[in-house]
Each structure stands twice: as C-alpha cells, then as structure tokens.
PDB file of C-alpha atoms in Angstrom:
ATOM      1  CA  UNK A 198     232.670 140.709  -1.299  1.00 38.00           C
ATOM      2  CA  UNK A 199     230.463 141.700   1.442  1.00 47.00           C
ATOM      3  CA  UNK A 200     230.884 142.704   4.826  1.00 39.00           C
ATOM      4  CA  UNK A 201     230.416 139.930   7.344  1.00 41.00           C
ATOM      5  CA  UNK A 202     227.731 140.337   9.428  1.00 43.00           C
ATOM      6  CA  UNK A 203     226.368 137.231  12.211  1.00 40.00           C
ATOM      7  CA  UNK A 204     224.005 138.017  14.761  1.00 44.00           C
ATOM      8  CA  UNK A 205     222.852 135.362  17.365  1.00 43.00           C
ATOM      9  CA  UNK A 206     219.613 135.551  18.497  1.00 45.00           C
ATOM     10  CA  UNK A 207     219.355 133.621  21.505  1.00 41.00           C
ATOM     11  CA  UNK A 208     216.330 135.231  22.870  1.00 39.00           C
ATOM     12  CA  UNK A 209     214.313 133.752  19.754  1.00 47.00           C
ATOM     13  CA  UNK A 210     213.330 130.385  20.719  1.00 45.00           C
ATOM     14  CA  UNK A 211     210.336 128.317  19.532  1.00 40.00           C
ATOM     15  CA  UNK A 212     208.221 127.102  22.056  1.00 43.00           C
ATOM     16  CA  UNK A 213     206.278 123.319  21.804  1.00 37.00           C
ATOM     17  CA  UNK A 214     203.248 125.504  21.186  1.00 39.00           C
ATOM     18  CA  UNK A 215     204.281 127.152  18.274  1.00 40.00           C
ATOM     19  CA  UNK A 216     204.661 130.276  19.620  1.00 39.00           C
ATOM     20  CA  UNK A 217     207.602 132.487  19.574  1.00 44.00           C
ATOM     21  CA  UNK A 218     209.422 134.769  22.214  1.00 43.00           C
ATOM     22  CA  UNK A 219     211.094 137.943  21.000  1.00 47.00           C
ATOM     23  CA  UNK A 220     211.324 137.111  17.773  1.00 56.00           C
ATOM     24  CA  UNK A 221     209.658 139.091  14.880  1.00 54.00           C
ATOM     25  CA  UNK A 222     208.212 137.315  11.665  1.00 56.00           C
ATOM     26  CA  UNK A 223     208.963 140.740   9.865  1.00 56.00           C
ATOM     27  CA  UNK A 224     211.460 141.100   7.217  1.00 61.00           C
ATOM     28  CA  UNK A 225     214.178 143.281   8.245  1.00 77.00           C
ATOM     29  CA  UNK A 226     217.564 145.016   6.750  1.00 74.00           C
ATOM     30  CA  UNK A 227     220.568 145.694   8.230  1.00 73.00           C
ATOM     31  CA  UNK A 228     222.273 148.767   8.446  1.00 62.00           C
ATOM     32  CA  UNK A 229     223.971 148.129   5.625  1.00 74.00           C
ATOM     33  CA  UNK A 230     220.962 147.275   3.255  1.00 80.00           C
ATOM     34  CA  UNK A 231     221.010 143.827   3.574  1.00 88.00           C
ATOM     35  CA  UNK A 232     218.430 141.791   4.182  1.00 94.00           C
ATOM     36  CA  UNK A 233     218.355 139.566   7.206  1.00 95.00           C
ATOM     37  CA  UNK A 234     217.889 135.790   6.887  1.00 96.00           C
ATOM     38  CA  UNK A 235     217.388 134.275   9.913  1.00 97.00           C
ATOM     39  CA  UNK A 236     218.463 130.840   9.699  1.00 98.00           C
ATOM     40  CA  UNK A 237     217.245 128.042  12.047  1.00 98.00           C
ATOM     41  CA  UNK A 238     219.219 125.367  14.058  1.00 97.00           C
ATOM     42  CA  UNK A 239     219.283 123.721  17.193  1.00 95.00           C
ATOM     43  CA  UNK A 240     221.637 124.308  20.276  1.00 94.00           C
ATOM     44  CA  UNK A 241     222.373 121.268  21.277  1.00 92.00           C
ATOM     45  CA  UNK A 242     222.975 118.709  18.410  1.00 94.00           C
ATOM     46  CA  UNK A 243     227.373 118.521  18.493  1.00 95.00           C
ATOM     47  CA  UNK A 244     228.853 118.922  16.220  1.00 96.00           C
ATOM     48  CA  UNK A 245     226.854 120.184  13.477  1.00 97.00           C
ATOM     49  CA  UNK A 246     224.952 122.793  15.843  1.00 97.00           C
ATOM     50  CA  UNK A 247     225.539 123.672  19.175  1.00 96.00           C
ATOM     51  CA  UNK A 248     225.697 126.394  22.059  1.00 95.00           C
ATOM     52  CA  UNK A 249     229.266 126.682  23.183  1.00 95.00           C
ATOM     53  CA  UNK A 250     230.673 127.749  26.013  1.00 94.00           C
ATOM     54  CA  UNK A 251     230.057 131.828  25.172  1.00 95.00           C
ATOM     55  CA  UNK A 252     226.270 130.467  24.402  1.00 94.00           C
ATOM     56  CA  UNK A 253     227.227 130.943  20.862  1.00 95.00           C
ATOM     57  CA  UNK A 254     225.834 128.988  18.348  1.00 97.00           C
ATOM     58  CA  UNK A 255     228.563 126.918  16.429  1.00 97.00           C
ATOM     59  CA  UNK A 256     229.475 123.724  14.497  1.00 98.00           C
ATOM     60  CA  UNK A 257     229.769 122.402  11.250  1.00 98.00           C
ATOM     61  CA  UNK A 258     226.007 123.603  10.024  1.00 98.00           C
ATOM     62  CA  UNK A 259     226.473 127.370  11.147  1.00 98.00           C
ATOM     63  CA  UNK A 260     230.353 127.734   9.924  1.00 98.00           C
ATOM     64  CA  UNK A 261     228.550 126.294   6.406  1.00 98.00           C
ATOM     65  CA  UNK A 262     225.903 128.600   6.486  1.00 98.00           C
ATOM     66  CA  UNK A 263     228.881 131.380   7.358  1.00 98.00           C
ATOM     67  CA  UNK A 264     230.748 130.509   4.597  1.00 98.00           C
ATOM     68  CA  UNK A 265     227.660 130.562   1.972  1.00 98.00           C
ATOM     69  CA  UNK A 266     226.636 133.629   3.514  1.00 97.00           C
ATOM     70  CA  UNK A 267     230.456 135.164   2.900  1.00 97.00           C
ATOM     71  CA  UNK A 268     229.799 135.136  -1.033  1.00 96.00           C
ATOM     72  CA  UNK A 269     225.784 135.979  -0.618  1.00 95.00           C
ATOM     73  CA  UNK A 270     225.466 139.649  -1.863  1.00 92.00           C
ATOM     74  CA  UNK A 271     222.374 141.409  -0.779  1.00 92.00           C
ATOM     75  CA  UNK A 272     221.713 139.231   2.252  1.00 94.00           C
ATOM     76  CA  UNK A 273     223.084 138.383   5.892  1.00 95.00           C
ATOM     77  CA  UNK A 274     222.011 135.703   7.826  1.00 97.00           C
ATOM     78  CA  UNK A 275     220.950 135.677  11.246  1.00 97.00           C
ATOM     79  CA  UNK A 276     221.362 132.166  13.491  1.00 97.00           C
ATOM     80  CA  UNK A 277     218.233 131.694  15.455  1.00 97.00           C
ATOM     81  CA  UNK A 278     218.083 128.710  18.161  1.00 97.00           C
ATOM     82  CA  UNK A 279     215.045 126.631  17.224  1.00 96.00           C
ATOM     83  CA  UNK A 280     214.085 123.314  19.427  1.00 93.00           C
ATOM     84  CA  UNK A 281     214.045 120.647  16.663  1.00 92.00           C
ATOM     85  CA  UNK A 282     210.059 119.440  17.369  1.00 89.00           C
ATOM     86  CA  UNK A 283     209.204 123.205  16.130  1.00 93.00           C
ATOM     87  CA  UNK A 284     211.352 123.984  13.012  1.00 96.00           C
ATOM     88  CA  UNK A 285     209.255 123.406  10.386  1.00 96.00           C
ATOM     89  CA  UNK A 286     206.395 125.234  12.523  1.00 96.00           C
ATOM     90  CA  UNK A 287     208.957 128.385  12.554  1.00 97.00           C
ATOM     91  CA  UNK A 288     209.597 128.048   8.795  1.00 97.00           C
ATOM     92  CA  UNK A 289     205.908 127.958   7.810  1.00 96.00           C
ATOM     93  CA  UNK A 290     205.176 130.535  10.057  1.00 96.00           C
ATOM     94  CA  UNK A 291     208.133 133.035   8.802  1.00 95.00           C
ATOM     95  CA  UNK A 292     209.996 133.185  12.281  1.00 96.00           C
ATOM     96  CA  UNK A 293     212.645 131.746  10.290  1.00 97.00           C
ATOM     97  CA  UNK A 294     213.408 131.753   6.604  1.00 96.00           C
ATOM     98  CA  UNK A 295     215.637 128.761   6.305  1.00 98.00           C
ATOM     99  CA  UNK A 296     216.720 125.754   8.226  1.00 98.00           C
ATOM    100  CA  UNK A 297     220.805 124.121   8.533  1.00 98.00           C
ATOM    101  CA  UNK A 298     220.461 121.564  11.016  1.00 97.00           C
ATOM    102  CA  UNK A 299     221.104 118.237   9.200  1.00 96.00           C
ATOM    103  CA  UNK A 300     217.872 117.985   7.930  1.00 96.00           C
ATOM    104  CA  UNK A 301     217.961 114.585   5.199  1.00 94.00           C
ATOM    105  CA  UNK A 302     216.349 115.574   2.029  1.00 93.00           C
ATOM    106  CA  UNK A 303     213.497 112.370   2.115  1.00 90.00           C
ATOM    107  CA  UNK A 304     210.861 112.561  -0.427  1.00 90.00           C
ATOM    108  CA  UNK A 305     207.696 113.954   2.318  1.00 89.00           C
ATOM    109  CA  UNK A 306     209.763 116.294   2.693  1.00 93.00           C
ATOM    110  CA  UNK A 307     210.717 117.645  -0.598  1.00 94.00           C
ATOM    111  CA  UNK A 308     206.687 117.653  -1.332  1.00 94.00           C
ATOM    112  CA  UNK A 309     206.555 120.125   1.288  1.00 94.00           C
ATOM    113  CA  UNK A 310     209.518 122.306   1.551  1.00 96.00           C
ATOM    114  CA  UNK A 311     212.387 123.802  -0.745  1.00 98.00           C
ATOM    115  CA  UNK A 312     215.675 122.179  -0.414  1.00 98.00           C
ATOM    116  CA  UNK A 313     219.034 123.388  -2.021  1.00 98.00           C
ATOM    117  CA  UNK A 314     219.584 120.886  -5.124  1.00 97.00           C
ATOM    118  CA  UNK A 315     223.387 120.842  -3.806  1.00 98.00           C
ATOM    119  CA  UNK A 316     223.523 118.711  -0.647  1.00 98.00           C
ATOM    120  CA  UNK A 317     225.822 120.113   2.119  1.00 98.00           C
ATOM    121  CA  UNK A 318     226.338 116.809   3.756  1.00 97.00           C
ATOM    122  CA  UNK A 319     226.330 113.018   3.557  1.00 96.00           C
ATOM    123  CA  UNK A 320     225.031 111.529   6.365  1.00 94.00           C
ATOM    124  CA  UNK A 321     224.777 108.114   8.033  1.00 95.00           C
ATOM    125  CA  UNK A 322     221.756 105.998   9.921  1.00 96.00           C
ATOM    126  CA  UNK A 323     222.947 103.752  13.040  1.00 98.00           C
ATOM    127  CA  UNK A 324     221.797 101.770  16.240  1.00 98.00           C
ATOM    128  CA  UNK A 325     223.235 102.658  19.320  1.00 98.00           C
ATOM    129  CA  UNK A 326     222.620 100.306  22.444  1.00 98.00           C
ATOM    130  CA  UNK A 327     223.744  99.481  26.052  1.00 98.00           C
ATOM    131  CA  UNK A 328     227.699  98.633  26.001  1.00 98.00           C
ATOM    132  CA  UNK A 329     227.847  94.733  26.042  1.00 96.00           C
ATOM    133  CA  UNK A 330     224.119  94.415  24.443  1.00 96.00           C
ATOM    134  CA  UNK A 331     224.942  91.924  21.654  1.00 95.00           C
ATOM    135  CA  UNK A 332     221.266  91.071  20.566  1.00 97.00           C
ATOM    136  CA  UNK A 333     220.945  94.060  18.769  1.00 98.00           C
ATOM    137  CA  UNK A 334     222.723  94.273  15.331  1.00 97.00           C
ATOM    138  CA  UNK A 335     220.196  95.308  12.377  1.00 97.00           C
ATOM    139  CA  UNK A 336     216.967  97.142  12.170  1.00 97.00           C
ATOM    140  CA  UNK A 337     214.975  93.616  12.512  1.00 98.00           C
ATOM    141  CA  UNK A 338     216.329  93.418  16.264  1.00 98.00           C
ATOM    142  CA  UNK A 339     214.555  96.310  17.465  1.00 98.00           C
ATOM    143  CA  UNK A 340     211.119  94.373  16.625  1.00 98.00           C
ATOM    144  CA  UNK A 341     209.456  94.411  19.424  1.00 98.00           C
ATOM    145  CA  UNK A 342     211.941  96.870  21.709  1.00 98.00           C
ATOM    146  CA  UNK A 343     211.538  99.720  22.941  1.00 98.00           C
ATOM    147  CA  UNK A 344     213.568 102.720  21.117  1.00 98.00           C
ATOM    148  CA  UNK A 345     213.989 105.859  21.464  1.00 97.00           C
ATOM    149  CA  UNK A 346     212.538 108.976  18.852  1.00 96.00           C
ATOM    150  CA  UNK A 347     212.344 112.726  18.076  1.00 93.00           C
ATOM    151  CA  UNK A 348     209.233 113.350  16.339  1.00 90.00           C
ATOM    152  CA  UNK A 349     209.661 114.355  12.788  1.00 88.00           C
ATOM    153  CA  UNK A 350     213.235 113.015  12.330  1.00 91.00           C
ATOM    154  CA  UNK A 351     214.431 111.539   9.562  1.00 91.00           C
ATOM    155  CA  UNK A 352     215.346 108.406  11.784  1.00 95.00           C
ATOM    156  CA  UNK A 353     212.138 108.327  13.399  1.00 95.00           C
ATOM    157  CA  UNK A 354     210.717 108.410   9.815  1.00 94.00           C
ATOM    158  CA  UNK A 355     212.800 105.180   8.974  1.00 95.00           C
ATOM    159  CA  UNK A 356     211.326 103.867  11.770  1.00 97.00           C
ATOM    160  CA  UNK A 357     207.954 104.538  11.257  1.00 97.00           C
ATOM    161  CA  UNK A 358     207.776 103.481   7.514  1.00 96.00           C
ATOM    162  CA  UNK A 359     209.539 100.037   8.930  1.00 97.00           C
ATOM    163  CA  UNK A 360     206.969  99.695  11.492  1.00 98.00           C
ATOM    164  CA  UNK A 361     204.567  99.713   7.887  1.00 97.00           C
ATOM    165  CA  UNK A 362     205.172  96.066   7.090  1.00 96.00           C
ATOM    166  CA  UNK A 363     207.159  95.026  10.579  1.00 96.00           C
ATOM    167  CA  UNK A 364     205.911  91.817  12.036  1.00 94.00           C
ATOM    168  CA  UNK A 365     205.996  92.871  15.145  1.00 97.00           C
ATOM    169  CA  UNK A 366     206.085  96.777  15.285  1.00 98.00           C
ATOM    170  CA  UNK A 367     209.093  98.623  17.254  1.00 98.00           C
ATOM    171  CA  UNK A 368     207.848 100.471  20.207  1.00 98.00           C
ATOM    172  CA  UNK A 369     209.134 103.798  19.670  1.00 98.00           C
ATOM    173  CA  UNK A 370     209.074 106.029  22.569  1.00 97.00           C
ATOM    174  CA  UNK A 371     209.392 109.547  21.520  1.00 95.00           C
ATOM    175  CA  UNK A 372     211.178 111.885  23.308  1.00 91.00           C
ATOM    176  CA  UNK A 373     209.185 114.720  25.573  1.00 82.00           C
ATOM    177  CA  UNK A 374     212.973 116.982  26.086  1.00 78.00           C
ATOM    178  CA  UNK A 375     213.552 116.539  22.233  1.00 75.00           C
ATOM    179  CA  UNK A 376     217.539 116.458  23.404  1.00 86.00           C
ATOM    180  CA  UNK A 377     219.330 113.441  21.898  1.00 90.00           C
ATOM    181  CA  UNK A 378     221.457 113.380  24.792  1.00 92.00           C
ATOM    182  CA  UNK A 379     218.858 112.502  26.969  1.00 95.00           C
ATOM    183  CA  UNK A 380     217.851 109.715  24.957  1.00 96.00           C
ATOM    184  CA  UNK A 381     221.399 108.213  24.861  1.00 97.00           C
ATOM    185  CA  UNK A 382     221.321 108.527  28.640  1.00 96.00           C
ATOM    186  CA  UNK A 383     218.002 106.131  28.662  1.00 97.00           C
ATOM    187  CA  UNK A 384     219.497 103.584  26.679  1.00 98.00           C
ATOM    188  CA  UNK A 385     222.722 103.754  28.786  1.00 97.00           C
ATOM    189  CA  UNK A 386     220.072 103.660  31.820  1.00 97.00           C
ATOM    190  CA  UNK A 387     217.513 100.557  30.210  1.00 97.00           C
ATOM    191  CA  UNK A 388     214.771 103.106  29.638  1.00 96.00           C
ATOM    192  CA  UNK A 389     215.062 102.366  26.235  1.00 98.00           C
ATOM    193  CA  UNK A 390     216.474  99.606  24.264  1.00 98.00           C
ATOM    194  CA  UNK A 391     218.478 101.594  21.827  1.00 98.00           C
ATOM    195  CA  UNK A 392     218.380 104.200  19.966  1.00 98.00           C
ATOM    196  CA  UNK A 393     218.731 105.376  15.827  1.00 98.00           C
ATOM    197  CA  UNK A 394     220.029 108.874  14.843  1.00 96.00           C
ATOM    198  CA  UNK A 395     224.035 109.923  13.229  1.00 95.00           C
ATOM    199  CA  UNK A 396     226.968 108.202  14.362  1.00 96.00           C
ATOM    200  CA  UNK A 397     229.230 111.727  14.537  1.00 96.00           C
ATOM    201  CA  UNK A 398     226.571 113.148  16.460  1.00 95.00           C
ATOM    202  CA  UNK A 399     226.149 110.254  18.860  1.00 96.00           C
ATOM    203  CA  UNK A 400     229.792 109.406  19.609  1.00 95.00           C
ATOM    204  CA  UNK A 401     230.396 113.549  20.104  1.00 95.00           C
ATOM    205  CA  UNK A 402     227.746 113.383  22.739  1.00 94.00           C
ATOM    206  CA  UNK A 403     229.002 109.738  24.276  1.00 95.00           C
ATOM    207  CA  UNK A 404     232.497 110.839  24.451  1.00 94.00           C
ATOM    208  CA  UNK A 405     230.925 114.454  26.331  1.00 92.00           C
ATOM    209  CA  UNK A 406     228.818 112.573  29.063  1.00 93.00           C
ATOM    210  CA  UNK A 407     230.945 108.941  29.001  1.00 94.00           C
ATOM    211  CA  UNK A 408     228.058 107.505  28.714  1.00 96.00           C
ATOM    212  CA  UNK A 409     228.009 103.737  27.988  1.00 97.00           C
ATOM    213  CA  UNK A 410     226.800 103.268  24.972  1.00 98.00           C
ATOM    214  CA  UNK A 411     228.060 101.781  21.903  1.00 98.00           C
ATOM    215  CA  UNK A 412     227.505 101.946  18.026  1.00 97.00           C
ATOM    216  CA  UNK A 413     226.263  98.820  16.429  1.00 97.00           C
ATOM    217  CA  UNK A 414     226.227  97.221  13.300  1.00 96.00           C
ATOM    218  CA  UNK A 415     226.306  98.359   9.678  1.00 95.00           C
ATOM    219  CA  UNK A 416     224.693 101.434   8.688  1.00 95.00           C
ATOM    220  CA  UNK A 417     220.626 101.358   7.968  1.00 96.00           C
ATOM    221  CA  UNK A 418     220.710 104.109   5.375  1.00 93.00           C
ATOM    222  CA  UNK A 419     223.144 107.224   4.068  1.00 92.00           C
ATOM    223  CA  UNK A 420     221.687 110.327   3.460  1.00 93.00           C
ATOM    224  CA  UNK A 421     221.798 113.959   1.895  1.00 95.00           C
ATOM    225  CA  UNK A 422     221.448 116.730   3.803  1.00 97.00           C
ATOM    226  CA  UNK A 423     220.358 120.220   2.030  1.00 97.00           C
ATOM    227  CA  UNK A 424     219.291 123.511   3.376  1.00 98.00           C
ATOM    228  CA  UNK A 425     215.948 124.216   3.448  1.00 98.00           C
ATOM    229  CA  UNK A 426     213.822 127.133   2.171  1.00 97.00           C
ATOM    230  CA  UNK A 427     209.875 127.926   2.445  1.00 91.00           C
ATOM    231  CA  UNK A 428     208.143 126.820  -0.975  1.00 90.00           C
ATOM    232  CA  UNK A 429     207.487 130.088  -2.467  1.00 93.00           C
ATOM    233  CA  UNK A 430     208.810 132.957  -4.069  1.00 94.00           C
ATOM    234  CA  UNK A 431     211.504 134.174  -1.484  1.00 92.00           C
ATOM    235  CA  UNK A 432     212.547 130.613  -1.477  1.00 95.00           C
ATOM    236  CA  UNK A 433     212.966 130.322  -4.728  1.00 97.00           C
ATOM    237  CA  UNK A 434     214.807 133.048  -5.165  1.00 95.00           C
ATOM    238  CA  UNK A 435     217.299 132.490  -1.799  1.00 96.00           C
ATOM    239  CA  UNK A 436     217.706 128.747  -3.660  1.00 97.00           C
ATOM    240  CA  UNK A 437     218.908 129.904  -7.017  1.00 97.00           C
ATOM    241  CA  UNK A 438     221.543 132.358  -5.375  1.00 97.00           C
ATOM    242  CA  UNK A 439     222.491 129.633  -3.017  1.00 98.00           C
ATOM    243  CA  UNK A 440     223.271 126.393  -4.887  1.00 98.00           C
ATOM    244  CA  UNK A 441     226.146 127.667  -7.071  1.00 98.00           C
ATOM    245  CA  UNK A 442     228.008 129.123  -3.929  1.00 98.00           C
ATOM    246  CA  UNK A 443     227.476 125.538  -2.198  1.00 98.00           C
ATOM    247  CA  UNK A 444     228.855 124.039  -5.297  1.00 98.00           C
ATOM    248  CA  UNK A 445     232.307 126.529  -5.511  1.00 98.00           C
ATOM    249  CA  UNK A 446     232.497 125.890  -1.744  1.00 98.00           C
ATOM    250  CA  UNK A 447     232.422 121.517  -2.756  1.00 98.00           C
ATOM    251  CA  UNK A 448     235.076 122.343  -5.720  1.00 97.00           C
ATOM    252  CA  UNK A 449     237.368 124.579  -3.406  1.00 97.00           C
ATOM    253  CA  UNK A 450     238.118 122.285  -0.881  1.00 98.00           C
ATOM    254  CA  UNK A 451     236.042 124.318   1.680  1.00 98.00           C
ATOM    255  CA  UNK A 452     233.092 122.428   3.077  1.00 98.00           C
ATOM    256  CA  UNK A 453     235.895 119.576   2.964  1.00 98.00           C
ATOM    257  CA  UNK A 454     237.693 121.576   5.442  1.00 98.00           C
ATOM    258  CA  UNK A 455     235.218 122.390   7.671  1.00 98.00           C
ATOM    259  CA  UNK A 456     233.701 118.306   7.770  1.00 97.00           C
ATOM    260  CA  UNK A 457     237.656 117.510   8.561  1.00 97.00           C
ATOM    261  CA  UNK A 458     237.029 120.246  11.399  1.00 98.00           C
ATOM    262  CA  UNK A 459     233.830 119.130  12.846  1.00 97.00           C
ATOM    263  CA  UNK A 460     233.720 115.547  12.207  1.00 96.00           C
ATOM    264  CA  UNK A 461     236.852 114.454  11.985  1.00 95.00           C
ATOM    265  CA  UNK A 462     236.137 112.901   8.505  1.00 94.00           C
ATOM    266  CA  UNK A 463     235.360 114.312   4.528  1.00 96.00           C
ATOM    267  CA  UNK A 464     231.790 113.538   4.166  1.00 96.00           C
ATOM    268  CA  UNK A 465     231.007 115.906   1.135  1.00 97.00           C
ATOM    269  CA  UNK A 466     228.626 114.173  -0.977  1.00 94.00           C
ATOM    270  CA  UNK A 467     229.910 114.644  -4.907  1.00 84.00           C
TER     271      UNK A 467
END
C-alpha cells in the first residue's frame, strides 16, 4: 500500500476571473514518484468540505477522497481550495485535475465532464425559509418569490429548468459571495424568500450561526454525487483506477462510516 501523502494548498485559490494565485497548471511528482492530483473543493460548504479551525481542509468529501487515495498506487492527491463559481473554470484549465465537492451527476453535466460511474453520495433537494413562514411548502410556492442561487449549482439548475414552463417564473437572486451561509442569513433576514440547496449542509450551517431558518416540505429531487475528472485521456485513465476502489470502499463498510461521521446518517447510494 502506499505511503500517505496530503498536502493542502491553501495559497491556490481561484479567483471570479479565472485566474489563479500560486498555483501551477504543471504536472508534478512527489518525492516519492508519485504523481500529484490536485483535487478541488470548497472551504466552506460543512460538512462535506470545509476549513477547520487549523485552516485545514476537512469533511466528508476530502476524508473520501483520502481514503480512495489510500489504495491509489502511482498517485497522491493534493486538496486545493476552489470558490465553487470557478471549479469547472479550474478543471478545464488544469489548475485542478479533479473535483469532490458534492457535485450531482445531471445530464449537462455528464456531456461535458468525466464523472466516476460509482457515485460517492446520495444526496437530497430542499426549501429552506424564514422560521414560522408557512406559505412555502413545494417548488410551486416559490412562483413568483424571490430565492436565493449559486450559479452553476445543481439546485440552481432545478430551478432554472422549472422556471422553463413556470407560470410565473421564480426570481432567483444569485449570490455575489457564492457562500451558502450568507444566503441562509438573507432568508433568515427577508432578503430572500427562501432558499434550495442539501438539507445536511443547511442544518450544519443553521445549527453554526442559529440562524432562524427552517427546512420545509418533502424533498424536490435525490441525487448522485460522483467525482469528477477532465474528459480526456488523463481522465480516463484516473476514472478506470478509481471506480473499483470507490466500489470496495461501498462493500467494506467504509464510505458508510465516514457518512455516519459527517452526516450523522448512511447515505451510500447502492
């Protein structure tokens, strides 16, 4: 088995201009021979990825990617902090050479990018909204309302493709800070009327700032989250060494362990 080996690059962060401080698009080695994958994610999305105290990137995403990269010969992988609105930017651009950070495997997507045929993750689509609101239950209510976005999101995509055949179109005011939190805090506020993203995500960061905010309703979608690779050779190659380690870490219990860890919950899809 190979030598562990995690580096965290906080100095390598994408900027909203695409451009990149500190960090290298050149493929480098290690000392040891191996070559270095960096792997994107963002800082501040508890408890899947996240800065903690040490400014360490942690959570559920980077102790999966740790425990792939445990029984991945011939590579180590590098966390770099990545603001969500430039991820794909960094992947296209080789700044980064894969993505963990929740990202749902939706058909545009899979067009565009490489995704690991073994999903990582099963995730769920909810409505938060002001504590009390009660006019606000189903994706229907939020005709007409203002709500909250991060451009590029699966849940902004749900949004978007509803707005399609809405009768009257949700107002969706995308986020300038691309920081969840801060959108919770303007629905708790009234800047917004609610708000659509993952219910372990949102009730970590509710139960961080008490904020007063609730989840609502029943689920609008569930969804499979993979890692993602650049379409092309390297990617290729990265998925077919990848996918049968993330399916011995579903059959041994592991990725079970670290979801009861992070979340609270087992929500390893089959």
């Amino acid at each position: 088995m190979k030598r562990n080996a995690y580096v965290f690059a906080t100095a390598c962060l994408v900027g909203l201009a695409g451009t990149l401080a500190g960090c290298s698009s050149e493929e480098t080695a290690n000392a040891d021979g191996e070559q270095v994958i960096r792997v994107g994610t963002q800082n501040d999305y508890p408890p899947f990825a996240f800065a903690d105290d040490a400014n360490q990137l942690t959570g559920y995403d980077v102790d999966m990617m740790k425990a792939v990269d445990e029984q991945l010969d011939g590579y180590t992988f590098e966390y770099v902090a990545v603001p969500w609105d430039s991820m794909f930017l960094a992947l296209e651009s080789n700044k980064i050479q894969a993505i963990a950070d929740q990202v749902a495997k939706t058909p545009e997507r899979q067009e565009k990018y490489l995704f690991t045929d073994e999903s990582y993750f099963a995730a769920e689509t909810v409505i938060a909204v002001k504590e009390g609101r009660e006019d606000i239950q189903t994706i229907e209510d939020l005709e007409g309302k203002a709500v909250g976005a991060l451009a590029g999101d699966s849940y902004t995509l749900l949004l978007e493709e509803y707005n399609e055949t809405a009768d009257e179109p949700i107002e969706l005011k995308y986020s300038e800070s691309g920081n969840p939190s801060e959108i919770l805090q303007d629905v708790q506020n009234g800047r917004v009327d609610a708000y659509v993203n993952d219910p372990i995500m949102m009730n970590a960061v509710l139960e961080k700032n008490e904020l007063g905010v609730e989840i609502v309703g029943q689920p609008l979608v569930n969804d499979d989250m993979g890692i993602v690779l650049k379409d092309e050779e390297k990617g290729e190659e990265l998925k077919a060494l990848i996918d049968p380690i993330l399916k011995q870490l579903k059959e041994n219990g592991t990725l079970s362990e670290l979801s009861e860890k992070w979340t609270g919950g087992d929500y390893i899809p089959e």
